[in-house]
Every structure is written in structure tokens, then in C-alpha cells.
Amino acid sequence: MATAGKVIRCRAAVAWAPGKPLSVEEVEVAPPKAGEVRIKIVATGICSTDDHLRQGCFPDAEFPVIPGHEGAGIVESVGEGVTSMKPGDKVIPLCVPQCGKCSFCLNPEANICQKSTVCEPQNLLPDKTSRFSCKGKQIHHFLWVSTFAEYTVVPEYAVAKIDAAAPLDKVCLFGCGFSTGYGAAINTAKVKPGVGLSVINGFKVAGASRIIAVDINKDKFCQGQAAGSHRLHQPSGLQEAHPGVLTEMTGQGVDYSFEGIGKQKPWLVTFQHLSSLPFHSHAPLRAKLIPVGSSLPAAWTAGHIFVRENRAWVLKETPRSPALLHKA
């Protein structure tokens, strides 16, 4: 049955209120407006950021909302003026889009598009409306993407068309997890030869001489080895995860340390003892912007962690920077 131009009824996992469990509901998904794309979501990943949203960690987030921001699917229909894709195309919806026209997109040193929801955090599409409804109520989008729904609507510039042969159950991770971890190793740390799984993969491509994976879940180690890690360490608790263990393993410590779950306690355990070394957290941090809701700004203001303060941070990189600094 043709669905283009019609409201689609489908299932979605809805967060009705902060701190409440997700509820699978039948929702209505309106047709795409001009410049929008409606996508049938085939596969989605689950990111800690989605749970941060559910817990109410983002003060700007509006409820009820459909989480999910790393998915892949097939274009069901397109709105007026959409030219870069057509129904039937495989795509990845982007929680950090790239319009290709704003000053940030044209700047090789910037990575947050001015049209991004990170710069203007509201759980609606650019026209300030939602395409979701349930039980007569408006349901908000999350980062425009909302991949925890069987169908979603996003702006054209927040969709990437991919190869028709791409396996959607794997490439869905490019929407957040893989690209974030890989980019942290390649772009942020700029790892050179001699010096989360996606981070390991990025290290391997960058030519890192030794990659050590640390996790309390031994079941993940086979995946870590497959991704490229050279050594594996399974601490029984945070004390055994002390950097001194890594120093004994390496003889001098590590050049780069990445924490990938977005929790303050393990982050601090490592960071406090590696303060003289480059350190990058890729969850829940996003690019050069610390989102409100992260526990790390509070840890910084309390004096538990230290950051480089001897360089200029360009506030105009995002319109929200002054507000974030004020809240921190």
C-alpha cells in the first residue's frame, strides 16, 4: 500500500517523562514537509546518550520524546524540493548534520553545523513543529533523528545517502558510536605511529604501536582483539584500573587515554593520574562542545579535573558557548 503523503502509524519507544522507563506505543508519523525526508528505520544502535536523555540529564529536552540517534534505514518518501535522495535509497540519519553552506561547514577547523540541534537544542524540527504524535499528544524528536521509531522524519541536510549494498544492521553505528570513537583517535588525538571498539579501530588505522583495552566485562575482549587491540586488561574494580597497572604494562604509561562510557567516576580515576597526558572523553562529550547534562563540567568547577586553560577557545564556534560556560 502506498504511504507517500499519508500519516503512517507505527511503533516507537517513547519516553513520557524524565526517569521513567521507555514505553512502546503506536505513534502517528506525519508526511515530510518541504526539504524533509521520511525514513523507514531498519536498524538502530543504543547509545548512553539516549539513556542520559531518558534520565532527564538534558535540561533543554522536552518530554514526551522518542530517543535514538544512531540508525539506518530506507527512504519512504521525500518532501518538496528534496533532490539528493529518492524513495528506496539506503540512508543514515545524522544527529550532527552538515548543511555544507554555513560558515562552520565551510571552515575545515569546525565540525558543528549552524543548523545542528547541538547549537539550537530543542526537540522539534527546524520549523519548530513535530511530525510525531501519540494519543492526541505531540511527541518530540531527539536530535531530529529519533531512531527508536519505525519511521522518522528529518531534514534533508541531516541525511546521508549510502551505498545500496551497505548492511544496515552494521552501518547504523556510523550515526554516532563508530564515527565518534574513530574520529576521537584520528582527528582529536591525531595519533601517530609509535605512540570503545571504534577508538581501537581508529588507533589501528593510525598505526599506534600498542593498544590496551580495559573493561570489566571480559565478554567484550574477543571483539576488542578483532578490532585491533594488542593487550587486554580486566580490572575487578576501579582501584585495579589504576593507571599504575598500565604503567607496569607499558614501562612508562600511555600516550593517549580514552574513556568511552561517559561516567564521571572511572573518568576521574584515570584522568587524575594522567593529568600530564592528552586525554579525550568521547561520551557524552560531543566534538568541542560540552552538552548541559554532562557531569564533567561540575567536576571541573569543583577542582577535581584540570583542563588546558592556556589556549583560546573560540566562543563563536557555537552560539551556545557563553550560556554553557555560565551554567558550568
CSV table of C-alpha atoms in Angstrom, one decimal:
chain,number,residue,atom,x,y,z
A,1,MET,CA,0.0,0.0,0.0
A,2,ALA,CA,1.4,3.4,-1.0
A,3,THR,CA,2.1,5.5,2.1
A,4,ALA,CA,3.6,8.7,0.5
A,5,GLY,CA,1.7,11.8,1.5
A,6,LYS,CA,-0.2,9.9,4.2
A,7,VAL,CA,0.2,9.6,8.0
A,8,ILE,CA,1.9,6.4,9.0
A,9,ARG,CA,1.0,4.5,12.1
A,10,CYS,CA,3.9,2.5,13.6
A,11,ARG,CA,5.6,1.5,16.8
A,12,ALA,CA,8.1,3.7,18.7
A,13,ALA,CA,9.7,3.6,22.1
A,14,VAL,CA,8.5,6.8,23.9
A,15,ALA,CA,10.0,8.5,27.0
A,16,TRP,CA,6.9,10.1,28.6
A,17,ALA,CA,8.7,11.7,31.5
A,18,PRO,CA,12.3,12.0,32.9
A,19,GLY,CA,13.4,8.9,34.8
A,20,LYS,CA,10.5,6.8,33.6
A,21,PRO,CA,11.1,3.5,31.5
A,22,LEU,CA,10.6,3.7,27.8
A,23,SER,CA,7.1,2.6,26.6
A,24,VAL,CA,6.5,1.0,23.2
A,25,GLU,CA,3.5,2.9,21.7
A,26,GLU,CA,1.7,3.2,18.4
A,27,VAL,CA,2.5,6.6,17.1
A,28,GLU,CA,1.5,8.7,14.1
A,29,VAL,CA,4.2,9.9,11.8
A,30,ALA,CA,3.1,12.8,9.5
A,31,PRO,CA,4.3,13.1,5.9
A,32,PRO,CA,7.5,15.1,5.3
A,33,LYS,CA,7.2,18.8,4.6
A,34,ALA,CA,9.3,20.7,2.1
A,35,GLY,CA,13.0,19.8,2.5
A,36,GLU,CA,12.3,16.8,4.7
A,37,VAL,CA,12.8,13.1,4.3
A,38,ARG,CA,10.7,10.3,5.9
A,39,ILE,CA,12.7,7.2,6.6
A,40,LYS,CA,11.8,3.6,7.5
A,41,ILE,CA,14.3,2.7,10.3
A,42,VAL,CA,15.6,-0.8,9.7
A,43,ALA,CA,18.3,-0.8,12.4
A,44,THR,CA,19.3,1.3,15.4
A,45,GLY,CA,22.0,1.3,18.0
A,46,ILE,CA,21.6,2.2,21.6
A,47,CYS,CA,23.9,4.9,23.0
A,48,SER,CA,24.4,6.0,26.5
A,49,THR,CA,23.3,9.5,25.4
A,50,ASP,CA,19.8,8.0,24.8
A,51,ASP,CA,19.7,6.8,28.4
A,52,HIS,CA,21.0,10.2,29.6
A,53,LEU,CA,18.0,11.7,27.8
A,54,ARG,CA,15.6,9.3,29.5
A,55,GLN,CA,17.1,10.0,32.9
A,56,GLY,CA,16.5,13.7,32.4
A,57,CYS,CA,20.1,14.8,32.2
A,58,PHE,CA,19.5,17.4,29.5
A,59,PRO,CA,17.6,20.4,30.9
A,60,ASP,CA,16.6,21.6,27.5
A,61,ALA,CA,15.0,18.4,26.5
A,62,GLU,CA,11.2,18.3,26.2
A,63,PHE,CA,9.0,15.3,27.0
A,64,PRO,CA,7.4,13.2,25.8
A,65,VAL,CA,10.2,12.3,23.3
A,66,ILE,CA,11.3,9.5,21.1
A,67,PRO,CA,15.1,8.8,21.7
A,68,GLY,CA,17.6,7.1,19.4
A,69,HIS,CA,20.2,8.8,17.3
A,70,GLU,CA,22.3,6.2,15.6
A,71,GLY,CA,20.3,4.3,13.0
A,72,ALA,CA,20.0,3.4,9.3
A,73,GLY,CA,17.1,2.9,7.0
A,74,ILE,CA,15.4,3.3,3.7
A,75,VAL,CA,13.8,6.5,2.3
A,76,GLU,CA,10.0,6.0,2.3
A,77,SER,CA,9.1,9.4,0.8
A,78,VAL,CA,10.5,12.9,0.4
A,79,GLY,CA,9.1,16.4,0.7
A,80,GLU,CA,9.0,19.1,-1.9
A,81,GLY,CA,12.5,20.3,-3.1
A,82,VAL,CA,14.4,17.2,-2.0
A,83,THR,CA,16.9,16.3,-4.7
A,84,SER,CA,19.8,14.4,-3.1
A,85,MET,CA,17.8,11.2,-2.5
A,86,LYS,CA,14.7,9.4,-3.5
A,87,PRO,CA,12.4,6.7,-2.1
A,88,GLY,CA,14.1,3.4,-1.9
A,89,ASP,CA,17.6,4.8,-1.1
A,90,LYS,CA,19.5,3.5,1.9
A,91,VAL,CA,20.4,6.3,4.3
A,92,ILE,CA,21.9,7.2,7.6
A,93,PRO,CA,20.1,10.0,9.5
A,94,LEU,CA,22.6,12.4,11.1
A,95,CYS,CA,22.4,13.7,14.7
A,96,VAL,CA,25.1,16.1,13.8
A,97,PRO,CA,24.3,17.3,10.2
A,98,GLN,CA,26.3,19.2,7.7
A,99,CYS,CA,24.4,21.6,5.5
A,100,GLY,CA,27.6,22.4,3.6
A,101,LYS,CA,26.7,26.1,3.3
A,102,CYS,CA,27.1,27.8,6.7
A,103,SER,CA,30.4,29.3,7.9
A,104,PHE,CA,31.0,26.4,10.2
A,105,CYS,CA,30.6,23.8,7.5
A,106,LEU,CA,32.9,25.8,5.2
A,107,ASN,CA,35.6,26.0,7.9
A,108,PRO,CA,37.9,23.0,8.0
A,109,GLU,CA,38.6,23.5,11.7
A,110,ALA,CA,34.9,23.4,12.7
A,111,ASN,CA,32.6,20.4,12.9
A,112,ILE,CA,29.3,21.7,14.4
A,113,CYS,CA,26.9,22.9,11.6
A,114,GLN,CA,25.0,26.1,12.5
A,115,LYS,CA,21.8,24.1,11.7
A,116,SER,CA,22.7,21.5,14.2
A,117,THR,CA,20.4,20.7,17.1
A,118,VAL,CA,23.5,21.0,19.3
A,119,CYS,CA,23.7,24.7,18.6
A,120,GLU,CA,19.9,25.1,19.0
A,121,PRO,CA,18.8,22.3,21.3
A,122,GLN,CA,15.1,21.9,21.0
A,123,ASN,CA,13.3,18.7,20.4
A,124,LEU,CA,11.5,19.8,17.3
A,125,LEU,CA,12.3,20.0,13.6
A,126,PRO,CA,13.7,23.3,12.2
A,127,ASP,CA,10.2,24.8,11.6
A,128,LYS,CA,9.5,24.3,15.4
A,129,THR,CA,7.0,21.6,14.9
A,130,SER,CA,7.0,17.8,15.3
A,131,ARG,CA,6.0,15.0,12.9
A,132,PHE,CA,5.2,12.6,15.8
A,133,SER,CA,2.0,12.3,17.8
A,134,CYS,CA,0.6,9.7,20.1
A,135,LYS,CA,-2.7,9.5,22.0
A,136,GLY,CA,-3.5,13.0,20.8
A,137,LYS,CA,-0.3,14.5,22.2
A,138,GLN,CA,2.7,15.9,20.4
A,139,ILE,CA,5.8,13.8,20.7
A,140,HIS,CA,9.2,15.5,20.5
A,141,HIS,CA,12.1,14.5,18.3
A,142,PHE,CA,15.6,13.8,19.7
A,143,LEU,CA,18.4,15.4,17.8
A,144,TRP,CA,15.9,15.4,14.9
A,145,VAL,CA,16.7,11.7,14.4
A,146,SER,CA,14.5,9.6,16.8
A,147,THR,CA,15.6,6.2,15.6
A,148,PHE,CA,13.7,4.4,18.3
A,149,ALA,CA,10.7,4.7,15.9
A,150,GLU,CA,9.9,2.5,12.9
A,151,TYR,CA,9.5,5.7,10.8
A,152,THR,CA,11.0,9.1,11.4
A,153,VAL,CA,11.2,12.4,9.6
A,154,VAL,CA,14.4,14.5,9.3
A,155,PRO,CA,15.7,17.5,7.3
A,156,GLU,CA,17.4,16.6,4.0
A,157,TYR,CA,20.7,18.0,5.2
A,158,ALA,CA,20.6,15.7,8.2
A,159,VAL,CA,20.5,12.5,6.0
A,160,ALA,CA,23.5,10.8,4.3
A,161,LYS,CA,22.7,8.6,1.3
A,162,ILE,CA,24.8,5.4,1.4
A,163,ASP,CA,25.7,2.5,-0.9
A,164,ALA,CA,22.8,0.2,-1.9
A,165,ALA,CA,24.8,-2.8,-0.8
A,166,ALA,CA,25.6,-1.5,2.7
A,167,PRO,CA,24.3,-3.7,5.6
A,168,LEU,CA,22.0,-1.5,7.6
A,169,ASP,CA,22.4,-3.5,10.8
A,170,LYS,CA,26.1,-2.6,10.8
A,171,VAL,CA,26.4,0.8,9.2
A,172,CYS,CA,23.8,2.2,11.6
A,173,LEU,CA,26.7,2.6,14.1
A,174,PHE,CA,28.2,5.3,11.8
A,175,GLY,CA,25.4,7.5,13.1
A,176,CYS,CA,27.2,8.0,16.4
A,177,GLY,CA,29.2,5.3,18.1
A,178,PHE,CA,31.7,4.3,15.4
A,179,SER,CA,32.3,7.8,13.9
A,180,THR,CA,32.7,9.3,17.4
A,181,GLY,CA,35.2,6.8,18.6
A,182,TYR,CA,37.1,6.6,15.3
A,183,GLY,CA,37.2,10.4,15.0
A,184,ALA,CA,38.4,10.8,18.5
A,185,ALA,CA,41.5,8.7,17.7
A,186,ILE,CA,42.2,10.1,14.2
A,187,ASN,CA,41.0,13.8,14.4
A,188,THR,CA,41.2,14.8,18.1
A,189,ALA,CA,44.2,12.9,19.4
A,190,LYS,CA,45.9,12.8,16.0
A,191,VAL,CA,47.6,9.5,17.0
A,192,LYS,CA,50.8,8.9,15.1
A,193,PRO,CA,52.8,5.7,14.5
A,194,GLY,CA,54.7,4.8,17.7
A,195,VAL,CA,52.6,6.4,20.0
A,196,GLY,CA,35.3,1.7,22.9
A,197,LEU,CA,36.0,-0.6,19.7
A,198,SER,CA,35.8,2.3,17.3
A,199,VAL,CA,38.6,4.0,19.2
A,200,ILE,CA,40.7,0.8,18.9
A,201,ASN,CA,39.9,0.6,15.2
A,202,GLY,CA,41.0,4.2,14.8
A,203,PHE,CA,44.2,3.6,16.7
A,204,LYS,CA,44.9,0.6,14.5
A,205,VAL,CA,44.5,2.6,11.3
A,206,ALA,CA,46.6,5.4,12.8
A,207,GLY,CA,49.4,3.0,13.4
A,208,ALA,CA,49.6,3.0,17.2
A,209,SER,CA,52.3,0.6,18.3
A,210,ARG,CA,50.4,-0.7,21.4
A,211,ILE,CA,46.7,-0.6,22.1
A,212,ILE,CA,45.4,-1.7,25.5
A,213,ALA,CA,41.7,-2.3,26.1
A,214,VAL,CA,40.4,-2.0,29.6
A,215,ASP,CA,36.9,-3.3,30.5
A,216,ILE,CA,35.3,-5.1,33.5
A,217,ASN,CA,33.3,-7.3,31.0
A,218,LYS,CA,35.6,-10.0,29.7
A,219,ASP,CA,33.0,-10.9,27.1
A,220,LYS,CA,34.0,-7.8,25.1
A,221,PHE,CA,37.6,-8.8,24.7
A,222,CYS,CA,37.2,-11.0,21.7
A,223,GLN,CA,35.6,-8.0,19.9
A,224,GLY,CA,38.4,-5.8,21.1
A,225,GLN,CA,41.0,-8.2,19.7
A,226,ALA,CA,39.2,-8.4,16.4
A,227,ALA,CA,39.1,-4.5,16.3
A,228,GLY,CA,42.9,-4.4,16.8
A,229,SER,CA,43.8,-4.2,20.5
A,230,HIS,CA,47.2,-5.7,21.4
A,231,ARG,CA,46.6,-6.2,25.1
A,232,LEU,CA,43.6,-6.7,27.3
A,233,HIS,CA,43.1,-5.8,31.0
A,234,GLN,CA,40.1,-6.8,33.1
A,235,PRO,CA,40.1,-4.9,36.5
A,236,SER,CA,37.8,-6.3,39.2
A,237,GLY,CA,37.1,-2.7,40.3
A,238,LEU,CA,38.2,0.9,39.9
A,239,GLN,CA,41.2,0.5,42.2
A,240,GLU,CA,42.7,-2.2,39.9
A,241,ALA,CA,42.0,0.0,37.0
A,242,HIS,CA,44.6,2.5,38.5
A,243,PRO,CA,46.9,3.9,35.8
A,244,GLY,CA,49.8,2.3,37.7
A,245,VAL,CA,48.8,-1.0,36.3
A,246,LEU,CA,49.1,0.4,32.8
A,247,THR,CA,52.5,1.9,33.7
A,248,GLU,CA,53.7,-1.6,34.7
A,249,MET,CA,52.4,-3.0,31.4
A,250,THR,CA,54.0,-0.3,29.3
A,251,GLY,CA,57.0,0.8,31.3
A,252,GLN,CA,56.2,4.5,31.1
A,253,GLY,CA,52.4,4.9,30.8
A,254,VAL,CA,50.3,5.6,27.8
A,255,ASP,CA,50.4,8.5,25.3
A,256,TYR,CA,46.6,8.7,24.9
A,257,SER,CA,43.8,7.6,27.2
A,258,PHE,CA,40.2,7.3,26.1
A,259,GLU,CA,37.1,6.8,28.3
A,260,GLY,CA,34.1,5.7,26.4
A,261,ILE,CA,31.1,5.2,28.7
A,262,GLY,CA,30.6,8.8,29.8
A,263,LYS,CA,30.7,8.1,33.6
A,264,GLN,CA,32.5,10.5,35.9
A,265,LYS,CA,34.0,8.1,38.4
A,266,PRO,CA,36.0,5.9,36.0
A,267,TRP,CA,36.9,9.1,34.0
A,268,LEU,CA,38.3,10.7,37.1
A,269,VAL,CA,40.2,7.6,38.3
A,270,THR,CA,42.2,7.6,35.1
A,271,PHE,CA,42.3,11.3,34.5
A,272,GLN,CA,43.7,12.3,37.9
A,273,HIS,CA,46.7,10.2,37.4
A,274,LEU,CA,47.3,11.1,33.7
A,275,SER,CA,46.9,14.8,34.0
A,276,SER,CA,50.1,15.5,32.1
A,277,LEU,CA,49.0,13.4,29.2
A,278,PRO,CA,46.4,14.2,26.4
A,279,PHE,CA,43.0,12.8,27.4
A,280,HIS,CA,39.8,12.7,25.5
A,281,SER,CA,36.3,11.5,26.6
A,282,HIS,CA,34.0,10.8,23.7
A,283,ALA,CA,30.8,10.2,25.6
A,284,PRO,CA,28.8,12.2,26.5
A,285,LEU,CA,31.1,14.9,25.2
A,286,ARG,CA,30.4,15.9,21.6
A,287,ALA,CA,33.1,17.5,19.4
A,288,LYS,CA,34.3,20.8,21.0
A,289,LEU,CA,31.0,21.3,22.9
A,290,ILE,CA,30.2,20.1,26.4
A,291,PRO,CA,26.5,19.5,26.5
A,292,VAL,CA,24.5,20.6,29.5
A,293,GLY,CA,23.7,17.4,31.5
A,294,SER,CA,27.3,16.1,31.5
A,295,SER,CA,28.7,15.6,35.0
A,296,LEU,CA,32.2,16.7,33.8
A,297,PRO,CA,31.7,20.5,33.9
A,298,ALA,CA,30.7,20.2,37.6
A,299,ALA,CA,33.8,18.1,38.2
A,300,TRP,CA,35.9,20.7,36.6
A,301,THR,CA,34.4,23.6,38.6
A,302,ALA,CA,34.9,21.6,41.8
A,303,GLY,CA,38.6,21.3,41.0
A,304,HIS,CA,38.6,17.5,40.5
A,305,ILE,CA,39.9,17.7,37.0
A,306,PHE,CA,42.0,20.2,35.1
A,307,VAL,CA,41.9,21.3,31.5
A,308,ARG,CA,44.2,23.3,29.3
A,309,GLU,CA,43.4,27.0,30.1
A,310,ASN,CA,46.3,28.5,28.3
A,311,ARG,CA,44.8,28.5,24.9
A,312,ALA,CA,41.9,30.5,23.3
A,313,TRP,CA,38.6,28.7,22.9
A,314,VAL,CA,36.6,30.4,20.1
A,315,LEU,CA,33.2,31.1,21.6
A,316,LYS,CA,31.7,31.8,18.2
A,317,GLU,CA,32.2,28.2,17.3
A,318,THR,CA,28.7,27.7,18.7
A,319,PRO,CA,26.1,30.3,19.7
A,320,ARG,CA,25.5,28.5,22.9
A,321,SER,CA,29.1,28.6,24.3
A,322,PRO,CA,28.6,31.6,26.6
A,323,ALA,CA,25.5,30.0,28.0
A,324,LEU,CA,27.3,26.8,28.6
A,325,LEU,CA,30.2,28.5,30.3
A,326,HIS,CA,27.7,30.4,32.5
A,327,LYS,CA,25.9,27.2,33.5
A,328,ALA,CA,29.2,25.4,34.1
